[in-house]
mmCIF file of C-alpha atoms in Angstrom:
data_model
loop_
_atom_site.group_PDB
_atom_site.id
_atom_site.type_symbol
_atom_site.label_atom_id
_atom_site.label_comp_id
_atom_site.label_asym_id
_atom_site.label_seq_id
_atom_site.Cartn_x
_atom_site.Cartn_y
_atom_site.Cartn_z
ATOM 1 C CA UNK A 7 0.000 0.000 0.000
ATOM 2 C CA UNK A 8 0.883 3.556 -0.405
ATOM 3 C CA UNK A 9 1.569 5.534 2.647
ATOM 4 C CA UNK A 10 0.714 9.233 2.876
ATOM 5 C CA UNK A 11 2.967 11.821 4.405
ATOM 6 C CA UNK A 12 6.514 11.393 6.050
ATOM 7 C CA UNK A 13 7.478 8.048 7.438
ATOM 8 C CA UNK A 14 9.206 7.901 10.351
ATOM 9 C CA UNK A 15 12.553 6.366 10.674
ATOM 10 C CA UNK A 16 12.025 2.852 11.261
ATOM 11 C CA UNK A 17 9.945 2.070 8.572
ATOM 12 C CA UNK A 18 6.261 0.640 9.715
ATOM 13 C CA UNK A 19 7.188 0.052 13.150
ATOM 14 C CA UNK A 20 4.626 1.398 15.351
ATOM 15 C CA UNK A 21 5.029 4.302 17.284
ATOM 16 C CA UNK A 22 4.159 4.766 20.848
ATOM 17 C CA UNK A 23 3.262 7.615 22.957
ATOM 18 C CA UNK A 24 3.580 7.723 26.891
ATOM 19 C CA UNK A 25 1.579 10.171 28.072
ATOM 20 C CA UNK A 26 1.778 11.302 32.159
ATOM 21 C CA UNK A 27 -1.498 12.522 33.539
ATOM 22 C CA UNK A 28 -1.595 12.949 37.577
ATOM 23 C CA UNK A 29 -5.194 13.510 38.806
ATOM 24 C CA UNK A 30 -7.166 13.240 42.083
ATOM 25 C CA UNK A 31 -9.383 10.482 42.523
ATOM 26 C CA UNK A 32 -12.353 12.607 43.847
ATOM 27 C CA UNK A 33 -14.716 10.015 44.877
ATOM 28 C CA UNK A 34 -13.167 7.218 47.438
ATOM 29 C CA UNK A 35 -13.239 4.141 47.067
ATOM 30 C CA UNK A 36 -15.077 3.041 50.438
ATOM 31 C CA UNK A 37 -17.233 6.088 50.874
ATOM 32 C CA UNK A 38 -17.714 4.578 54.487
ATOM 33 C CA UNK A 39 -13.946 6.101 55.454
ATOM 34 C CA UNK A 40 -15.158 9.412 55.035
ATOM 35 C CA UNK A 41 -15.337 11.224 58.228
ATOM 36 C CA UNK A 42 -18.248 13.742 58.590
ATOM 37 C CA UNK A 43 -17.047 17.612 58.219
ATOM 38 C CA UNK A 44 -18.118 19.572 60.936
ATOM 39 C CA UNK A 45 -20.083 22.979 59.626
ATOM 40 C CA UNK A 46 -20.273 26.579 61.542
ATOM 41 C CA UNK A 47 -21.862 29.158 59.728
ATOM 42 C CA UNK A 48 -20.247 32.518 59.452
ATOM 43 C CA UNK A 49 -22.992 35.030 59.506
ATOM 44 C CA UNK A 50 -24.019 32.987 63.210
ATOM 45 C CA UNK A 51 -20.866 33.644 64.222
ATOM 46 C CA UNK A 52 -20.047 36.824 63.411
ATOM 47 C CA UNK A 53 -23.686 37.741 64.747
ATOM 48 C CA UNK A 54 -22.736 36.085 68.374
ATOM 49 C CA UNK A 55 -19.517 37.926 68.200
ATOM 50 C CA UNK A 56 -20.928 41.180 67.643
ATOM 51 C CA UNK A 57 -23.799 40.541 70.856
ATOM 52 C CA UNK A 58 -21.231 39.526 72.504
ATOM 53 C CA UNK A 59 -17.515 39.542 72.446
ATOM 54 C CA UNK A 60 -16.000 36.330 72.525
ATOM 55 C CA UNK A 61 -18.933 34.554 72.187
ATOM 56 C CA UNK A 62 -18.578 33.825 68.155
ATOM 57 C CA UNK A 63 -15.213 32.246 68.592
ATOM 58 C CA UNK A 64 -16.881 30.010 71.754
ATOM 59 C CA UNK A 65 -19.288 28.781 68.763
ATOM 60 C CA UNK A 66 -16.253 27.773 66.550
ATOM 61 C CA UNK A 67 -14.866 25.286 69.209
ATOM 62 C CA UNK A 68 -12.000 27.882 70.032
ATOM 63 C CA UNK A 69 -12.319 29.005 73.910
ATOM 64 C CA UNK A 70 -9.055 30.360 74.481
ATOM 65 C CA UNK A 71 -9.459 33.134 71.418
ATOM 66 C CA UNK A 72 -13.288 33.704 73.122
ATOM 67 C CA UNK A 73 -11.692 34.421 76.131
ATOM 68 C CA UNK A 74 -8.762 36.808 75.087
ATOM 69 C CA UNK A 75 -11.324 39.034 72.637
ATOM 70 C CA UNK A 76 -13.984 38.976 76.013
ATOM 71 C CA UNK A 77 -11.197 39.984 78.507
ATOM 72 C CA UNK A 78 -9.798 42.461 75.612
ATOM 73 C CA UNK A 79 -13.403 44.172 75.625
ATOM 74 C CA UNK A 80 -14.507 44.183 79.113
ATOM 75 C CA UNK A 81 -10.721 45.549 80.069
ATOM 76 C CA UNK A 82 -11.013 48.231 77.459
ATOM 77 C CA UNK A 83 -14.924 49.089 78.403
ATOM 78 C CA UNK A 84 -13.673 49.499 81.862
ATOM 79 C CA UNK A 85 -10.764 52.021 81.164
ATOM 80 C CA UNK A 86 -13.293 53.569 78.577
ATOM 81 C CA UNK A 87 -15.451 53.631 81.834
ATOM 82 C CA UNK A 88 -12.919 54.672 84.120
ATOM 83 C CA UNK A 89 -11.527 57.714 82.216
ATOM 84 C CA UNK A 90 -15.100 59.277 81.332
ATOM 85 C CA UNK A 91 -15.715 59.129 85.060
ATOM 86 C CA UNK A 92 -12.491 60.851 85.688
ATOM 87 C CA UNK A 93 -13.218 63.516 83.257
ATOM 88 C CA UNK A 94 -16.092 64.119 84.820
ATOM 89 C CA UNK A 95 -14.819 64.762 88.296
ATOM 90 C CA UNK A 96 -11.584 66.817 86.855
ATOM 91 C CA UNK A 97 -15.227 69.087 85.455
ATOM 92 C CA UNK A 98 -17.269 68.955 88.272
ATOM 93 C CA UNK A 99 -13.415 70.186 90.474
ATOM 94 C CA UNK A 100 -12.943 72.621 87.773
ATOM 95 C CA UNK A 101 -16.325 73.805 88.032
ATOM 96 C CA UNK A 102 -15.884 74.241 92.230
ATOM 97 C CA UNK A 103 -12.322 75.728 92.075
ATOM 98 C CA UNK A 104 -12.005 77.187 88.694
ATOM 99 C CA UNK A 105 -8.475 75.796 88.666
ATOM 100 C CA UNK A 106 -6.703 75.114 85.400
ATOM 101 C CA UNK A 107 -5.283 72.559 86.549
ATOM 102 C CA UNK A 108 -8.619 70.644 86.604
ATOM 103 C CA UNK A 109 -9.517 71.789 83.560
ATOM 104 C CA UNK A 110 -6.379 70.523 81.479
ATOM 105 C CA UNK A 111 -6.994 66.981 83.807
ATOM 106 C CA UNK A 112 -10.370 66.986 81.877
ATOM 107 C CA UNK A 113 -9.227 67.813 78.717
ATOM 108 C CA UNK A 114 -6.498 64.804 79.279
ATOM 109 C CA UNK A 115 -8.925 62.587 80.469
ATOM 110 C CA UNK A 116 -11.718 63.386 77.701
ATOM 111 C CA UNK A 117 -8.946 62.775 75.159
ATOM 112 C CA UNK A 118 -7.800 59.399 76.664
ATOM 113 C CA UNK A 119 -11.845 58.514 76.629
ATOM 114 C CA UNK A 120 -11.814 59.105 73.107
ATOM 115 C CA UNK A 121 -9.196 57.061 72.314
ATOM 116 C CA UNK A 122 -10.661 54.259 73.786
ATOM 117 C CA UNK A 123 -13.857 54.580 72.319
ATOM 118 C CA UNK A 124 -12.000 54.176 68.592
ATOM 119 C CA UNK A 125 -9.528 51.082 70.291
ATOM 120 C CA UNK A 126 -12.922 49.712 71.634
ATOM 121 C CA UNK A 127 -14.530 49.624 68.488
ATOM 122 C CA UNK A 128 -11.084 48.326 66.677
ATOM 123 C CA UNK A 129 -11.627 45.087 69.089
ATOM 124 C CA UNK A 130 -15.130 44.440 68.545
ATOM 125 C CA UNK A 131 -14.989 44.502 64.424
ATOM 126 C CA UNK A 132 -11.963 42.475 64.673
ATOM 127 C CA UNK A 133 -13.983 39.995 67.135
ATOM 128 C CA UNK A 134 -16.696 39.827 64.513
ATOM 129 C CA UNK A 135 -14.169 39.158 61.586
ATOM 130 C CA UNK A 136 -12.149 36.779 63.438
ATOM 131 C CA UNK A 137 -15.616 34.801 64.693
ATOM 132 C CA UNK A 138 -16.774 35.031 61.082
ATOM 133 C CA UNK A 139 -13.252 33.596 59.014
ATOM 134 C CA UNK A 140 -13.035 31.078 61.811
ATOM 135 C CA UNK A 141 -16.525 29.902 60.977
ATOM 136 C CA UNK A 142 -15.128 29.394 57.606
ATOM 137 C CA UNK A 143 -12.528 27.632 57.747
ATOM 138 C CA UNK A 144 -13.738 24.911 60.730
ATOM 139 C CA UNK A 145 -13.400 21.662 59.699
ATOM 140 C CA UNK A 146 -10.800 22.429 57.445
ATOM 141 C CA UNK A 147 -8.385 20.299 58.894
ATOM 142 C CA UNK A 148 -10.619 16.944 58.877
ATOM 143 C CA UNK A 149 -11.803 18.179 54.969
ATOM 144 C CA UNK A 150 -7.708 17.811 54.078
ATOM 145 C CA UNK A 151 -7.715 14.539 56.140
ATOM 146 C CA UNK A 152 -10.099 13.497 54.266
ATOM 147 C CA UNK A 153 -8.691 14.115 50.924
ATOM 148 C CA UNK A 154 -5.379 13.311 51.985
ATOM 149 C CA UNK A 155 -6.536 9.729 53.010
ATOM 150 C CA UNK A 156 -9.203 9.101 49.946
ATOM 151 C CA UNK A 157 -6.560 11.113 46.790
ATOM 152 C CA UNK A 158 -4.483 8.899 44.308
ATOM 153 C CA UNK A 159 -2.234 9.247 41.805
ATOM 154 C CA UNK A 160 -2.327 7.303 38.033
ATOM 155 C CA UNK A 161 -0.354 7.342 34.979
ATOM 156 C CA UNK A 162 -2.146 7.274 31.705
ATOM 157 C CA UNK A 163 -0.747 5.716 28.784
ATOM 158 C CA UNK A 164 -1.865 6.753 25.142
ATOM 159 C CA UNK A 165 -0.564 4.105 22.267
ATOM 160 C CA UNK A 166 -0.478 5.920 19.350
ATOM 161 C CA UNK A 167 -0.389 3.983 15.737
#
């Protein structure tokens, strides 16, 4: 027969092709071995975090960040607290003495008060956003356990004549 286009060296030998393909088997084989992926969801969190700080971290299984964003709060409530009262008496001293002195103490105190108040509100919103990533990404860990455990790798092999 008549062959059509170049022939490669070797004459009518066949030629063969080895083509490497890695892929993910997706679907285990024993769908039995998967373990169940625990869920949060995010807007719950970030909701219980905003009512109260600390609490949307509690809800994603992670107690000792609830407890550092709660103590964060109620410390920086209290100061927040403690200077406004402050600036008040430094007023009401200023008021009975007219002395500077009281006045600027207000003034310092007032300023400090304000600070807080923006550092206060720093802390919650990052409460909220941490509660609400952390809802996210739980059961992360057990989802790459499980992929980890139930993933292959083949090698195709294309034969080309």
């Amino acid at each position: 027969g008549q062959v059509h286009g170049r022939i490669p060296p070797g004459g009518d030998r066949l030629r063969w092709t080895i083509i490497p393909v890695l892929f993910a088997a997706l679907l285990p084989a024993d769908s039995t071995a998967v373990a169940e992926i625990p869920r949060r969801n995010p807007t719950g969190a970030l909701v219980r975090s905003a009512v109260l700080p600390g609490w949307g971290q509690f809800y994603n299984r992670e107690p000792l960040k609830g407890l550092a964003y709660g103590s964060l709060q109620a410390g920086l409530l209290g100061w927040t607290l403690y200077e406004n009262h402050a600036a008040n008496h430094a007023r009401d001293m200023f008021l009975a003495t007219g002395d500077p002195a009281w006045d600027q103490d207000r003034e310092n105190h007032r300023d400090t008060c304000r600070s807080l108040v923006w550092y206060t509100a720093g802390a919650w919103v990052l409460s909220m956003f941490d509660a609400y990533v952390d809802a996210w990404l739980f059961g992360f860990e057990q989802e790459n356990e499980n992929f980890d455990r139930n993933a292959g790798l083949g090698l195709m092999v294309g034969i080309g004549l």
